[in-house]
mmCIF file of C-alpha atoms in Angstrom:
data_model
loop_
_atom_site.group_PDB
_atom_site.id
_atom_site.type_symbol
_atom_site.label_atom_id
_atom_site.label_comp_id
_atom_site.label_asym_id
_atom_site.label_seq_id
_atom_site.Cartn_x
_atom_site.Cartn_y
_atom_site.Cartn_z
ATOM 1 C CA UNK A 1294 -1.093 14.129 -28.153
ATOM 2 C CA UNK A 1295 0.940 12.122 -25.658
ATOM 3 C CA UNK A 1296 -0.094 12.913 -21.844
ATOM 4 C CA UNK A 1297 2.025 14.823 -19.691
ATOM 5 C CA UNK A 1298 1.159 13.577 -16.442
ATOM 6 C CA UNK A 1299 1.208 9.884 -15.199
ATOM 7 C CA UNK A 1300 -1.894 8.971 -12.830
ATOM 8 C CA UNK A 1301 -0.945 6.658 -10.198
ATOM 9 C CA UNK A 1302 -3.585 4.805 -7.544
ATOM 10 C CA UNK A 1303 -2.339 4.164 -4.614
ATOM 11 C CA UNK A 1304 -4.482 2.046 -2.339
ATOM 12 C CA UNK A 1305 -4.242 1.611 1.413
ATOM 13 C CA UNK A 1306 -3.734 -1.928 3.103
ATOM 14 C CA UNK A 1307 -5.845 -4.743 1.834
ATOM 15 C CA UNK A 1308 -7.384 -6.542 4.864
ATOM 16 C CA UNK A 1309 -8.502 -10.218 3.967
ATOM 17 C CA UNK A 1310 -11.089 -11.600 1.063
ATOM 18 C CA UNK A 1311 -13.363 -8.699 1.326
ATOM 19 C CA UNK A 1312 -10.421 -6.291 0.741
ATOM 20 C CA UNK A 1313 -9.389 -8.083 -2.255
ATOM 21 C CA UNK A 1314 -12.869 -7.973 -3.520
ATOM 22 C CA UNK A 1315 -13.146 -4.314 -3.381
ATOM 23 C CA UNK A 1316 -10.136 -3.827 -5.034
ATOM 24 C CA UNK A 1317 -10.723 -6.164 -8.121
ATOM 25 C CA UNK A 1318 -14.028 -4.617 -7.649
ATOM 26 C CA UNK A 1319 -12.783 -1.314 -8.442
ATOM 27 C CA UNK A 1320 -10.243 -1.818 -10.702
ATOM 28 C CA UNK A 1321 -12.214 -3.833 -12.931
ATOM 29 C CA UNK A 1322 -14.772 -0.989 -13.021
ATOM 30 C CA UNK A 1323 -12.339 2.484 -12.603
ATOM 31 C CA UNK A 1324 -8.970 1.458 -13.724
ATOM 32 C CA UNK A 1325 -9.709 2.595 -17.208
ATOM 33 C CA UNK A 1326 -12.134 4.686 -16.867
ATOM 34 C CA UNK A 1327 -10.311 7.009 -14.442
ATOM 35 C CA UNK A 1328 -6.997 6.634 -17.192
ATOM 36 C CA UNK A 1329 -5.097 5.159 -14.566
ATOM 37 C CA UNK A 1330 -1.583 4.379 -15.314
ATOM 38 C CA UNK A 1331 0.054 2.765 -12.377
ATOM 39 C CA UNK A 1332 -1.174 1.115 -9.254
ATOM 40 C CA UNK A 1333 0.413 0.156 -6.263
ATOM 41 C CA UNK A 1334 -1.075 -1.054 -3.328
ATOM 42 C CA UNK A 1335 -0.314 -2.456 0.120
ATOM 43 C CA UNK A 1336 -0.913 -5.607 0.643
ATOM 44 C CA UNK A 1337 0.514 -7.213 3.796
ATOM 45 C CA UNK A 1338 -2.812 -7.782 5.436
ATOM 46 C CA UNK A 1339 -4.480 -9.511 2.179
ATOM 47 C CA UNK A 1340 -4.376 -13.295 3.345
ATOM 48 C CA UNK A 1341 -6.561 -13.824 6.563
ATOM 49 C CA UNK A 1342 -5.350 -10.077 7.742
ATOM 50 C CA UNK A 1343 -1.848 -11.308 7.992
ATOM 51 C CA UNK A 1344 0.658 -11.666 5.178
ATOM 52 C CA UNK A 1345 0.353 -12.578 2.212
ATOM 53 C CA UNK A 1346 0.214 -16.260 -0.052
ATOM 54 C CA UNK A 1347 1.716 -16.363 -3.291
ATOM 55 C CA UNK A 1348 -2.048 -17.418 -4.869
ATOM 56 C CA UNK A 1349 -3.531 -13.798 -3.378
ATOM 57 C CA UNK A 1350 -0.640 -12.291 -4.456
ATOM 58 C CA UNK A 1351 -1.328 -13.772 -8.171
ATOM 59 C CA UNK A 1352 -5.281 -12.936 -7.739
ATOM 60 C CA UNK A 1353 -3.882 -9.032 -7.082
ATOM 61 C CA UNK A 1354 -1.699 -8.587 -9.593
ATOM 62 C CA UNK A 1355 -4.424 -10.265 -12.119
ATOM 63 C CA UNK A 1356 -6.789 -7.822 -11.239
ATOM 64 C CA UNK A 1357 -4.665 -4.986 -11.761
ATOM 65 C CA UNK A 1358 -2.683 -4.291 -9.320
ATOM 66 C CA UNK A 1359 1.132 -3.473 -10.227
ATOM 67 C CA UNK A 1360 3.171 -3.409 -7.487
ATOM 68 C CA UNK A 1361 2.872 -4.648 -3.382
ATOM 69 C CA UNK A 1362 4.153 -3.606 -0.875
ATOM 70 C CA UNK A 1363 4.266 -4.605 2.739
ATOM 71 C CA UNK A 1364 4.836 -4.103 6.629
ATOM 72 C CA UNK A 1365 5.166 -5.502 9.465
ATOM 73 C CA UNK A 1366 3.411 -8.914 9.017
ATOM 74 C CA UNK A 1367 5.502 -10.059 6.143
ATOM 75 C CA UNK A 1368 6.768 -13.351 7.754
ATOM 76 C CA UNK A 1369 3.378 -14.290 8.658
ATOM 77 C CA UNK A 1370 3.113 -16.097 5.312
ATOM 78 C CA UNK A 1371 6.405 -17.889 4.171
ATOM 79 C CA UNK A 1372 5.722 -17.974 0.331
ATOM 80 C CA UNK A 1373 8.494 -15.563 -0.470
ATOM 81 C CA UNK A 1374 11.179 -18.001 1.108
ATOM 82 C CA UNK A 1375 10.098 -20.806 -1.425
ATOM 83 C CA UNK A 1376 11.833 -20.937 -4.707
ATOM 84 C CA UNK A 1377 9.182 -22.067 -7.129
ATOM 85 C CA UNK A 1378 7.006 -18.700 -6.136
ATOM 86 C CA UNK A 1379 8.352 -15.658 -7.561
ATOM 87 C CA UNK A 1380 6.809 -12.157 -6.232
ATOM 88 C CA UNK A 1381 8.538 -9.733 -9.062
ATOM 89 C CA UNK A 1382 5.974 -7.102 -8.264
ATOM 90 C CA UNK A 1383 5.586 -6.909 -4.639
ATOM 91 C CA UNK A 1384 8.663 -5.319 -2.184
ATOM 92 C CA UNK A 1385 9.196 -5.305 1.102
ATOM 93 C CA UNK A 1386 10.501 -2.708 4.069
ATOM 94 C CA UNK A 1387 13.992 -1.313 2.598
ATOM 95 C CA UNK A 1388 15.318 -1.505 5.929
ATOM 96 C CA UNK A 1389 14.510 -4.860 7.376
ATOM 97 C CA UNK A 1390 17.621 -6.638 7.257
ATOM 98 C CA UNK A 1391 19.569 -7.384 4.241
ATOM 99 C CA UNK A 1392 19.212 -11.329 3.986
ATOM 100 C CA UNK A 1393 15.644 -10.875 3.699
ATOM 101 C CA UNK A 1394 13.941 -11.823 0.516
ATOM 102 C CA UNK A 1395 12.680 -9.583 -2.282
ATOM 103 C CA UNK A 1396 14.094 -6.057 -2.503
ATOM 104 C CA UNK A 1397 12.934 -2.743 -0.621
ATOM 105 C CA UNK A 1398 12.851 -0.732 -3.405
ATOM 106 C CA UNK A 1399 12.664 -1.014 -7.406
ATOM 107 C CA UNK A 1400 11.882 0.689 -10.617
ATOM 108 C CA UNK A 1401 9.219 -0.128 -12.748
ATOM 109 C CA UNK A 1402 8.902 1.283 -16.633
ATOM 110 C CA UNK A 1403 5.500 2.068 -18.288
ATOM 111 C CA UNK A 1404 5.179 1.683 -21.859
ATOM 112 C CA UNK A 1405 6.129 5.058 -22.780
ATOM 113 C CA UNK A 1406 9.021 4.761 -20.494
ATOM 114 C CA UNK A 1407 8.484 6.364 -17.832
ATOM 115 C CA UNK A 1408 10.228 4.923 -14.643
ATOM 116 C CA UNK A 1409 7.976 4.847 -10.892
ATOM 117 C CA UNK A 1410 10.312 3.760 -8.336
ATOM 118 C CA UNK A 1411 8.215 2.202 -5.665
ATOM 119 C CA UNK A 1412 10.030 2.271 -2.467
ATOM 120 C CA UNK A 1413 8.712 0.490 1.154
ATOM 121 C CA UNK A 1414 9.731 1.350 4.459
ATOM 122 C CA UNK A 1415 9.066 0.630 8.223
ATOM 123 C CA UNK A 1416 8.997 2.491 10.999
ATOM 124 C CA UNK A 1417 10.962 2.991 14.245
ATOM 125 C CA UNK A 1418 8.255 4.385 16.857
ATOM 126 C CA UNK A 1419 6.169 0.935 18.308
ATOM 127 C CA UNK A 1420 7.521 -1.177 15.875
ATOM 128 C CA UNK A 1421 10.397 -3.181 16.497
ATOM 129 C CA UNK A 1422 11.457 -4.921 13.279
ATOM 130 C CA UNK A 1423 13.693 -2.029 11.228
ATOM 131 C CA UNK A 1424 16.948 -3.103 11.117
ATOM 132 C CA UNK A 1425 18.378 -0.131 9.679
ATOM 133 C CA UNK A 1426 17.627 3.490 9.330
ATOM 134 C CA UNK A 1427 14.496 4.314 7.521
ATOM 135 C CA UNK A 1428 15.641 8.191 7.205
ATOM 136 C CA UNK A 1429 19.174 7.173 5.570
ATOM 137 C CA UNK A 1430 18.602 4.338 3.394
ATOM 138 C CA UNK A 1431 15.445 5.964 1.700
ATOM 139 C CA UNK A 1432 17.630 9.287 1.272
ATOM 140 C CA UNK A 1433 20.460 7.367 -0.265
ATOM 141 C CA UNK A 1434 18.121 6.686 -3.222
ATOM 142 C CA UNK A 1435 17.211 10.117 -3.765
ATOM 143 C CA UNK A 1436 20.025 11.370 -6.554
ATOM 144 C CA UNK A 1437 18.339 9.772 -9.423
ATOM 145 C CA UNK A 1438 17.055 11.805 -11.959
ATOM 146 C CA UNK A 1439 13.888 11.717 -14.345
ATOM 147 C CA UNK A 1440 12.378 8.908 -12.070
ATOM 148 C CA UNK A 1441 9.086 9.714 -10.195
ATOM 149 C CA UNK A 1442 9.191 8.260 -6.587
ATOM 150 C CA UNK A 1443 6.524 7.050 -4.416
ATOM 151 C CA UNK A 1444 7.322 6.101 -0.912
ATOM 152 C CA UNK A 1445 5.017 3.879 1.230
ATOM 153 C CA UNK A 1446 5.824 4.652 4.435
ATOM 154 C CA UNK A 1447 4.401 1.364 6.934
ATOM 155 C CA UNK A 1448 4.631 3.416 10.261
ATOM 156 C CA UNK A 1449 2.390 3.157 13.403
ATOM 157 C CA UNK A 1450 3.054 7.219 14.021
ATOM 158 C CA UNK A 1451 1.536 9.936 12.848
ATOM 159 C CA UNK A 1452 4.835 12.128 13.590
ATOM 160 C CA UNK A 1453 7.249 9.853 12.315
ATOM 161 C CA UNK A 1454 5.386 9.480 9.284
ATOM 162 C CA UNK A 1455 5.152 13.332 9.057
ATOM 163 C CA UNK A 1456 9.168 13.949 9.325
ATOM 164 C CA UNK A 1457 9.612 11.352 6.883
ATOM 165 C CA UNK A 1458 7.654 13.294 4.583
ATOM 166 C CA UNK A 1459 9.492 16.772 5.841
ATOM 167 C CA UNK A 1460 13.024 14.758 5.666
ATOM 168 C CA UNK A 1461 12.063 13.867 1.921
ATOM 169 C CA UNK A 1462 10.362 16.745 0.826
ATOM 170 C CA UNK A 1463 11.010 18.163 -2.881
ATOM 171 C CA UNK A 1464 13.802 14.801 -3.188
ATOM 172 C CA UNK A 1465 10.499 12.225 -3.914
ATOM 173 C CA UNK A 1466 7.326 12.613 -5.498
ATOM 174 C CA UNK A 1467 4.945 11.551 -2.191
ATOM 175 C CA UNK A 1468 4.977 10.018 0.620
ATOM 176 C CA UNK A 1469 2.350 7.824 1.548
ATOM 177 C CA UNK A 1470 1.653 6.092 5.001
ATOM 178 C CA UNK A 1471 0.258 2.824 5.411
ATOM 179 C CA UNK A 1472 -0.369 0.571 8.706
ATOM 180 C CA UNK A 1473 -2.977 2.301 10.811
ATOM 181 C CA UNK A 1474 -5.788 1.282 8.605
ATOM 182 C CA UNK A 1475 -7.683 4.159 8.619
ATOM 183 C CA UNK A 1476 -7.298 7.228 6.333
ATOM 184 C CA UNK A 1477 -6.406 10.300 7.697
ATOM 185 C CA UNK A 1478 -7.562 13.751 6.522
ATOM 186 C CA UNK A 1479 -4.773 15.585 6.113
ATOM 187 C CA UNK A 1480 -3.819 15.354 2.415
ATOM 188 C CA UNK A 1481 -1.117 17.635 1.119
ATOM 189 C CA UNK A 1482 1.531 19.161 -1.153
ATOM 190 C CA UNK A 1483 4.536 20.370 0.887
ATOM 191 C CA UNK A 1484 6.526 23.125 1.130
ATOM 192 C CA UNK A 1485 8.876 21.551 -1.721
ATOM 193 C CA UNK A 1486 6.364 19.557 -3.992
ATOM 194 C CA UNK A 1487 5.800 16.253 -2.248
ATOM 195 C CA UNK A 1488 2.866 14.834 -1.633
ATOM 196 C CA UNK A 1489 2.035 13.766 1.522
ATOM 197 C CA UNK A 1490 -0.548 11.740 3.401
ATOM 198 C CA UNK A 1491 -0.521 10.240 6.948
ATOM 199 C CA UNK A 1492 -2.431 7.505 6.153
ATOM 200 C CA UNK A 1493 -4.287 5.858 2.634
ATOM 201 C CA UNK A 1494 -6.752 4.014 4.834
ATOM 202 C CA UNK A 1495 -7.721 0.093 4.026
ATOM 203 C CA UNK A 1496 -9.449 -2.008 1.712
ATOM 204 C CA UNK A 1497 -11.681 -4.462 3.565
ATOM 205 C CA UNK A 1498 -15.068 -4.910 5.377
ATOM 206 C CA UNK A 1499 -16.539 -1.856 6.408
ATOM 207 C CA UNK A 1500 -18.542 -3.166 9.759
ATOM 208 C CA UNK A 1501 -15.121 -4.536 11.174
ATOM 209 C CA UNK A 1502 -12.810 -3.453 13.260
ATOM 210 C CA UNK A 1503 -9.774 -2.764 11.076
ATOM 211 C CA UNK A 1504 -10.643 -4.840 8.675
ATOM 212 C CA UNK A 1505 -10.841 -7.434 11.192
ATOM 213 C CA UNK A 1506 -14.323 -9.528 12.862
ATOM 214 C CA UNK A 1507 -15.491 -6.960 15.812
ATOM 215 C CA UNK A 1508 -16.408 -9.212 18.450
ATOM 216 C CA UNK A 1509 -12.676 -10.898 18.175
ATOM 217 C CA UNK A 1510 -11.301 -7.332 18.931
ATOM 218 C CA UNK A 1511 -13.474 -6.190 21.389
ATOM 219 C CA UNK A 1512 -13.079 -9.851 23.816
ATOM 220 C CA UNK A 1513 -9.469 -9.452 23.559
ATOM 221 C CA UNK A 1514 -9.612 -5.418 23.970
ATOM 222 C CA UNK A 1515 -11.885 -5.657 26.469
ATOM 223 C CA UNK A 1516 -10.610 -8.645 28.508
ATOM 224 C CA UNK A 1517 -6.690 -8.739 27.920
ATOM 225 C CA UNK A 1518 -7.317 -12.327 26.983
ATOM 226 C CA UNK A 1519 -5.375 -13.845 23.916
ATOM 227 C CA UNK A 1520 -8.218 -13.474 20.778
ATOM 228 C CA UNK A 1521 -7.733 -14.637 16.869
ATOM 229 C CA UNK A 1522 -7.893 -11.631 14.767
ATOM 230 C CA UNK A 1523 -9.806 -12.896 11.753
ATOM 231 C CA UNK A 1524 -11.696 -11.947 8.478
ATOM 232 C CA UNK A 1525 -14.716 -12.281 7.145
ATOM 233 C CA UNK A 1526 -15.416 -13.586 3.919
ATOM 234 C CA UNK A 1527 -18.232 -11.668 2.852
ATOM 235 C CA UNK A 1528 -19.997 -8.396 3.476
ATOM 236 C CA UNK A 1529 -19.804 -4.869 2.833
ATOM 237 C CA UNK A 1530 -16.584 -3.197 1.678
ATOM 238 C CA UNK A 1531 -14.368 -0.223 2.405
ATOM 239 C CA UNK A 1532 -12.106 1.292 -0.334
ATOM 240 C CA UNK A 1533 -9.300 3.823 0.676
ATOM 241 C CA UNK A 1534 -6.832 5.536 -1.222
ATOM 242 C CA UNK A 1535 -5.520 8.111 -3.493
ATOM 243 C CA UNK A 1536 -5.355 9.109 -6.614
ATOM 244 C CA UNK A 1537 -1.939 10.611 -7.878
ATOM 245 C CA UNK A 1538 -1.421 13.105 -10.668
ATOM 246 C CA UNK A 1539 2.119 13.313 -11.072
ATOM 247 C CA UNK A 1540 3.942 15.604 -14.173
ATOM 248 C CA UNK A 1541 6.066 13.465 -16.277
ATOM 249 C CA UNK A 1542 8.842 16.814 -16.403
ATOM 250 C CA UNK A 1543 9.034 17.766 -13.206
ATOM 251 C CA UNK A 1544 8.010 14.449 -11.164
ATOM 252 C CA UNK A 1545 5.593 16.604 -8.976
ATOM 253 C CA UNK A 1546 2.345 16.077 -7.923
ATOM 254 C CA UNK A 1547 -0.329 18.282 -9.526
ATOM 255 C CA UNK A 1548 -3.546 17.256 -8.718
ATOM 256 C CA UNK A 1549 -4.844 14.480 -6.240
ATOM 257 C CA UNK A 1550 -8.085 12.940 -5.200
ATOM 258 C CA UNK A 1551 -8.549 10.656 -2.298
ATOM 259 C CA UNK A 1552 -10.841 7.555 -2.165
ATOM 260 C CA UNK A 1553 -13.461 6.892 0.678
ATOM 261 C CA UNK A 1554 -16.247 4.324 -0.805
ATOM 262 C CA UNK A 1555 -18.460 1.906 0.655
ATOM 263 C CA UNK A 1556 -19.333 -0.791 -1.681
ATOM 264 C CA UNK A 1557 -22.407 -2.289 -0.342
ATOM 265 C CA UNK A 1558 -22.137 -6.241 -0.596
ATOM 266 C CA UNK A 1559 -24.749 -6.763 -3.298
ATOM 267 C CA UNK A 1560 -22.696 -4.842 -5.826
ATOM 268 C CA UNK A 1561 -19.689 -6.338 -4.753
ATOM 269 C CA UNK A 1562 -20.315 -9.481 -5.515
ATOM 270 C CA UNK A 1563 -22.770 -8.981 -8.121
ATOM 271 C CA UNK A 1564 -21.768 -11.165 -11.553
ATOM 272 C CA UNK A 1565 -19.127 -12.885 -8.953
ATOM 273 C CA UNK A 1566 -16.461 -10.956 -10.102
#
Protein backbone atom coordinates (compact mmCIF):
# COMPACT_ATOMS: atom_id res chain seq x y z
CA UNK A 1 0.00 0.00 0.00
CA UNK A 2 1.54 3.29 -1.10
CA UNK A 3 2.16 5.80 1.99
CA UNK A 4 0.13 8.70 2.48
CA UNK A 5 2.35 10.92 4.20
CA UNK A 6 5.89 12.12 3.09
CA UNK A 7 8.50 12.34 6.12
CA UNK A 8 10.79 15.13 5.73
CA UNK A 9 14.12 15.89 8.13
CA UNK A 10 14.88 19.03 8.46
CA UNK A 11 18.15 19.76 10.19
CA UNK A 12 19.32 23.00 11.76
CA UNK A 13 22.65 24.82 10.63
CA UNK A 14 25.69 22.69 10.17
CA UNK A 15 28.61 24.37 12.01
CA UNK A 16 32.10 23.15 10.63
CA UNK A 17 33.68 19.35 10.33
CA UNK A 18 32.10 18.15 13.45
CA UNK A 19 28.64 19.25 12.16
CA UNK A 20 29.10 17.45 9.03
CA UNK A 21 30.11 14.42 10.92
CA UNK A 22 27.02 14.23 12.90
CA UNK A 23 24.99 14.57 10.11
CA UNK A 24 26.56 11.79 7.84
CA UNK A 25 26.64 10.24 11.17
CA UNK A 26 23.03 10.16 11.41
CA UNK A 27 21.91 9.77 8.18
CA UNK A 28 23.96 6.90 7.50
CA UNK A 29 22.46 5.26 10.61
CA UNK A 30 18.51 6.84 10.70
CA UNK A 31 17.79 7.88 7.23
CA UNK A 32 16.26 4.55 6.48
CA UNK A 33 15.47 3.37 9.37
CA UNK A 34 13.25 6.31 10.40
CA UNK A 35 11.60 5.95 6.43
CA UNK A 36 12.76 9.24 5.74
CA UNK A 37 11.85 10.66 2.47
CA UNK A 38 13.31 14.07 2.07
CA UNK A 39 16.00 16.00 3.80
CA UNK A 40 16.92 19.40 3.77
CA UNK A 41 19.28 21.01 5.79
CA UNK A 42 21.03 24.33 6.38
CA UNK A 43 24.18 24.55 5.61
CA UNK A 44 25.77 28.01 5.48
CA UNK A 45 28.00 27.49 8.45
CA UNK A 46 29.43 23.94 7.15
CA UNK A 47 33.01 25.10 5.91
CA UNK A 48 35.12 26.53 8.90
CA UNK A 49 31.60 28.04 10.39
CA UNK A 50 31.33 30.28 7.44
CA UNK A 51 29.97 29.41 4.02
CA UNK A 52 30.20 26.83 2.27
CA UNK A 53 32.98 25.04 -0.52
CA UNK A 54 31.69 23.24 -3.32
CA UNK A 55 33.77 19.85 -1.94
CA UNK A 56 31.52 20.08 1.59
CA UNK A 57 28.77 20.78 -0.34
CA UNK A 58 29.48 17.40 -2.47
CA UNK A 59 30.44 15.47 0.98
CA UNK A 60 26.58 16.65 2.14
CA UNK A 61 24.71 15.81 -0.52
CA UNK A 62 26.70 12.25 -0.66
CA UNK A 63 25.70 11.53 2.63
CA UNK A 64 22.21 12.20 2.16
CA UNK A 65 21.37 15.30 2.33
CA UNK A 66 18.90 16.70 -0.50
CA UNK A 67 18.67 20.10 -0.51
CA UNK A 68 20.85 23.36 1.26
CA UNK A 69 20.01 26.10 2.13
CA UNK A 70 21.70 29.18 3.46
CA UNK A 71 21.94 32.68 5.30
CA UNK A 72 23.72 35.25 5.88
CA UNK A 73 27.34 34.02 5.32
CA UNK A 74 26.83 32.89 1.79
CA UNK A 75 29.60 35.07 0.19
CA UNK A 76 32.02 33.92 2.65
CA UNK A 77 32.93 31.09 0.26
CA UNK A 78 32.92 32.10 -3.52
CA UNK A 79 32.36 28.56 -5.07
CA UNK A 80 28.92 29.38 -6.35
CA UNK A 81 30.36 32.30 -8.59
CA UNK A 82 32.68 29.72 -10.43
CA UNK A 83 31.32 28.01 -13.44
CA UNK A 84 32.82 24.56 -13.33
CA UNK A 85 30.95 24.00 -9.68
CA UNK A 86 27.38 23.48 -9.97
CA UNK A 87 25.23 23.55 -6.54
CA UNK A 88 21.72 22.11 -8.12
CA UNK A 89 20.62 21.21 -4.64
CA UNK A 90 21.46 23.96 -2.39
CA UNK A 91 19.39 27.66 -2.58
CA UNK A 92 19.94 30.66 -1.25
CA UNK A 93 17.82 33.74 0.56
CA UNK A 94 14.83 34.46 -2.05
CA UNK A 95 15.25 37.96 -1.37
CA UNK A 96 18.89 38.82 -1.60
CA UNK A 97 19.17 40.56 -4.72
CA UNK A 98 18.33 39.22 -8.03
CA UNK A 99 21.91 38.97 -9.74
CA UNK A 100 22.88 36.69 -7.12
CA UNK A 101 23.65 33.14 -8.00
CA UNK A 102 21.52 30.03 -7.50
CA UNK A 103 17.78 30.52 -6.98
CA UNK A 104 15.76 31.27 -3.63
CA UNK A 105 13.36 28.86 -4.08
CA UNK A 106 12.74 25.47 -6.15
CA UNK A 107 10.79 22.32 -6.46
CA UNK A 108 12.08 19.09 -6.04
CA UNK A 109 10.04 15.66 -7.17
CA UNK A 110 10.33 12.34 -5.23
CA UNK A 111 9.96 9.23 -7.03
CA UNK A 112 6.37 8.88 -6.62
CA UNK A 113 6.01 12.42 -7.64
CA UNK A 114 5.44 14.24 -5.13
CA UNK A 115 6.76 17.91 -5.40
CA UNK A 116 8.62 19.71 -1.87
CA UNK A 117 9.25 23.18 -2.73
CA UNK A 118 12.10 24.24 -0.56
CA UNK A 119 12.06 27.90 -0.17
CA UNK A 120 15.03 30.20 1.82
CA UNK A 121 14.64 33.46 3.21
CA UNK A 122 16.43 36.20 5.30
CA UNK A 123 15.47 38.37 7.66
CA UNK A 124 15.00 42.13 8.16
CA UNK A 125 15.48 42.68 12.11
CA UNK A 126 19.71 42.83 12.75
CA UNK A 127 20.46 41.68 9.53
CA UNK A 128 21.22 43.91 6.86
CA UNK A 129 21.57 41.94 3.62
CA UNK A 130 17.62 41.41 2.30
CA UNK A 131 17.23 43.21 -0.59
CA UNK A 132 13.69 42.72 -0.97
CA UNK A 133 10.71 41.87 1.07
CA UNK A 134 10.82 38.57 2.76
CA UNK A 135 6.85 38.80 3.58
CA UNK A 136 5.94 39.51 -0.27
CA UNK A 137 8.16 37.51 -2.31
CA UNK A 138 7.60 34.26 -0.17
CA UNK A 139 3.68 35.02 -0.41
CA UNK A 140 3.87 35.44 -4.13
CA UNK A 141 4.72 31.71 -4.31
CA UNK A 142 1.92 30.61 -2.34
CA UNK A 143 -0.98 29.87 -5.22
CA UNK A 144 0.44 26.61 -6.24
CA UNK A 145 -1.44 23.72 -5.69
CA UNK A 146 -0.65 19.96 -4.70
CA UNK A 147 2.98 21.08 -3.74
CA UNK A 148 4.04 20.72 -0.04
CA UNK A 149 6.14 23.80 1.08
CA UNK A 150 8.79 24.12 3.56
CA UNK A 151 10.14 27.49 4.36
CA UNK A 152 13.54 28.02 6.09
CA UNK A 153 13.29 31.08 7.53
CA UNK A 154 17.36 32.46 8.32
CA UNK A 155 16.24 35.24 10.83
CA UNK A 156 18.12 36.56 13.95
CA UNK A 157 14.40 37.28 15.69
CA UNK A 158 12.34 35.35 17.43
CA UNK A 159 9.24 37.75 16.47
CA UNK A 160 9.98 38.16 13.02
CA UNK A 161 10.34 34.63 12.61
CA UNK A 162 6.98 34.15 14.46
CA UNK A 163 4.88 36.63 12.01
CA UNK A 164 6.42 34.98 9.21
CA UNK A 165 4.95 31.90 10.32
CA UNK A 166 1.43 33.84 11.28
CA UNK A 167 1.74 35.79 7.72
CA UNK A 168 2.03 32.20 6.05
CA UNK A 169 -0.08 30.22 8.04
CA UNK A 170 -2.48 27.48 6.32
CA UNK A 171 -0.70 28.95 2.59
CA UNK A 172 2.73 26.58 3.38
CA UNK A 173 3.30 23.46 5.01
CA UNK A 174 5.98 24.87 7.94
CA UNK A 175 7.99 27.25 8.66
CA UNK A 176 11.20 26.61 10.00
CA UNK A 177 13.83 29.12 11.49
CA UNK A 178 17.38 28.79 11.18
CA UNK A 179 20.40 31.23 12.28
CA UNK A 180 20.43 31.41 16.05
CA UNK A 181 21.94 28.04 16.45
CA UNK A 182 20.16 26.86 19.15
CA UNK A 183 16.76 25.08 19.12
CA UNK A 184 14.00 26.58 20.62
CA UNK A 185 11.14 24.82 22.45
CA UNK A 186 8.30 26.00 21.09
CA UNK A 187 7.24 23.51 18.38
CA UNK A 188 3.83 23.89 16.84
CA UNK A 189 0.88 23.47 14.47
CA UNK A 190 -0.92 26.81 13.94
CA UNK A 191 -4.10 28.03 13.92
CA UNK A 192 -4.33 27.09 10.03
CA UNK A 193 -2.10 23.87 9.72
CA UNK A 194 1.46 25.12 9.49
CA UNK A 195 4.05 24.01 11.25
CA UNK A 196 6.07 26.17 12.98
CA UNK A 197 9.35 26.33 14.87
CA UNK A 198 11.50 29.32 15.99
CA UNK A 199 14.50 27.69 15.67
CA UNK A 200 15.88 23.81 14.41
CA UNK A 201 19.02 24.29 16.46
CA UNK A 202 22.69 23.23 14.90
CA UNK A 203 24.70 20.43 13.96
CA UNK A 204 28.20 20.78 15.38
CA UNK A 205 30.39 20.36 18.54
CA UNK A 206 28.53 20.25 21.55
CA UNK A 207 31.29 21.91 24.12
CA UNK A 208 31.46 25.08 21.76
CA UNK A 209 30.06 28.06 21.69
CA UNK A 210 27.71 27.97 18.70
CA UNK A 211 29.33 25.58 17.11
CA UNK A 212 32.29 27.64 17.35
CA UNK A 213 35.95 27.12 19.74
CA UNK A 214 34.84 28.77 23.30
CA UNK A 215 37.83 30.51 24.28
CA UNK A 216 37.75 32.47 20.67
CA UNK A 217 34.22 33.73 21.74
CA UNK A 218 34.67 34.47 25.11
CA UNK A 219 38.32 36.84 24.38
CA UNK A 220 36.45 38.66 21.84
CA UNK A 221 33.04 38.76 24.04
CA UNK A 222 34.76 39.53 26.85
CA UNK A 223 37.37 42.05 25.60
CA UNK A 224 35.73 43.80 22.44
CA UNK A 225 38.93 42.81 20.74
CA UNK A 226 38.76 41.46 17.05
CA UNK A 227 38.84 37.25 17.63
CA UNK A 228 38.75 34.36 14.71
CA UNK A 229 35.66 32.42 15.14
CA UNK A 230 36.84 28.91 14.35
CA UNK A 231 35.99 25.11 14.45
CA UNK A 232 37.19 22.31 15.77
CA UNK A 233 37.86 19.31 13.99
CA UNK A 234 37.05 16.75 16.35
CA UNK A 235 35.02 16.13 19.46
CA UNK A 236 31.67 15.57 20.63
CA UNK A 237 28.62 16.39 18.51
CA UNK A 238 25.27 18.13 18.68
CA UNK A 239 22.37 17.10 16.34
CA UNK A 240 19.24 19.43 16.04
CA UNK A 241 16.28 19.20 14.08
CA UNK A 242 12.94 17.98 13.16
CA UNK A 243 11.25 15.47 11.89
CA UNK A 244 8.24 16.32 9.49
CA UNK A 245 5.17 14.22 8.83
CA UNK A 246 3.46 15.89 6.18
CA UNK A 247 -0.03 14.29 4.33
CA UNK A 248 0.51 13.85 0.72
CA UNK A 249 -3.61 15.20 0.23
CA UNK A 250 -3.77 17.89 2.19
CA UNK A 251 0.06 19.12 2.44
CA UNK A 252 -0.35 19.46 6.31
CA UNK A 253 1.67 18.50 8.94
CA UNK A 254 0.42 15.57 11.05
CA UNK A 255 2.82 14.45 13.30
CA UNK A 256 6.38 15.86 14.22
CA UNK A 257 9.30 14.93 16.36
CA UNK A 258 12.19 17.14 17.14
CA UNK A 259 15.89 16.07 17.41
CA UNK A 260 18.20 16.94 20.45
CA UNK A 261 21.25 14.24 20.48
CA UNK A 262 24.62 14.28 21.70
CA UNK A 263 26.81 11.97 19.85
CA UNK A 264 29.69 11.38 22.05
CA UNK A 265 33.01 11.49 19.89
CA UNK A 266 33.89 7.80 20.11
CA UNK A 267 30.76 6.81 18.23
CA UNK A 268 31.13 9.47 15.93
CA UNK A 269 33.98 8.61 14.52
CA UNK A 270 33.91 5.05 15.16
CA UNK A 271 34.62 2.89 11.64
CA UNK A 272 35.69 6.60 10.30
CA UNK A 273 32.64 7.09 8.69
Amino acid sequence: MPKNNVRVLFLGDIVGPIGRRVVKYYLNYYKEKENIDFVIANGENATHGRGISFNHYNELINSGVDCLTSGNHFFENRDYLKDEYNFSSMIRPINFDEDCPLKGSEIFTLKDNTKIRVSNAIGRVFLNQAQYNPFYMLYNLTNEEDVIHIVDFHAEATAEKRVLSEYLDGKVSAVIGTHTHVQTNDAKLLKEGTFFLTDAGMNGEYDSVLGTIKDNSIYKTVTLMPAKFETNETGDGLLNGVILDIDKESKKVTSFKLLNEVILKEELYKNSL
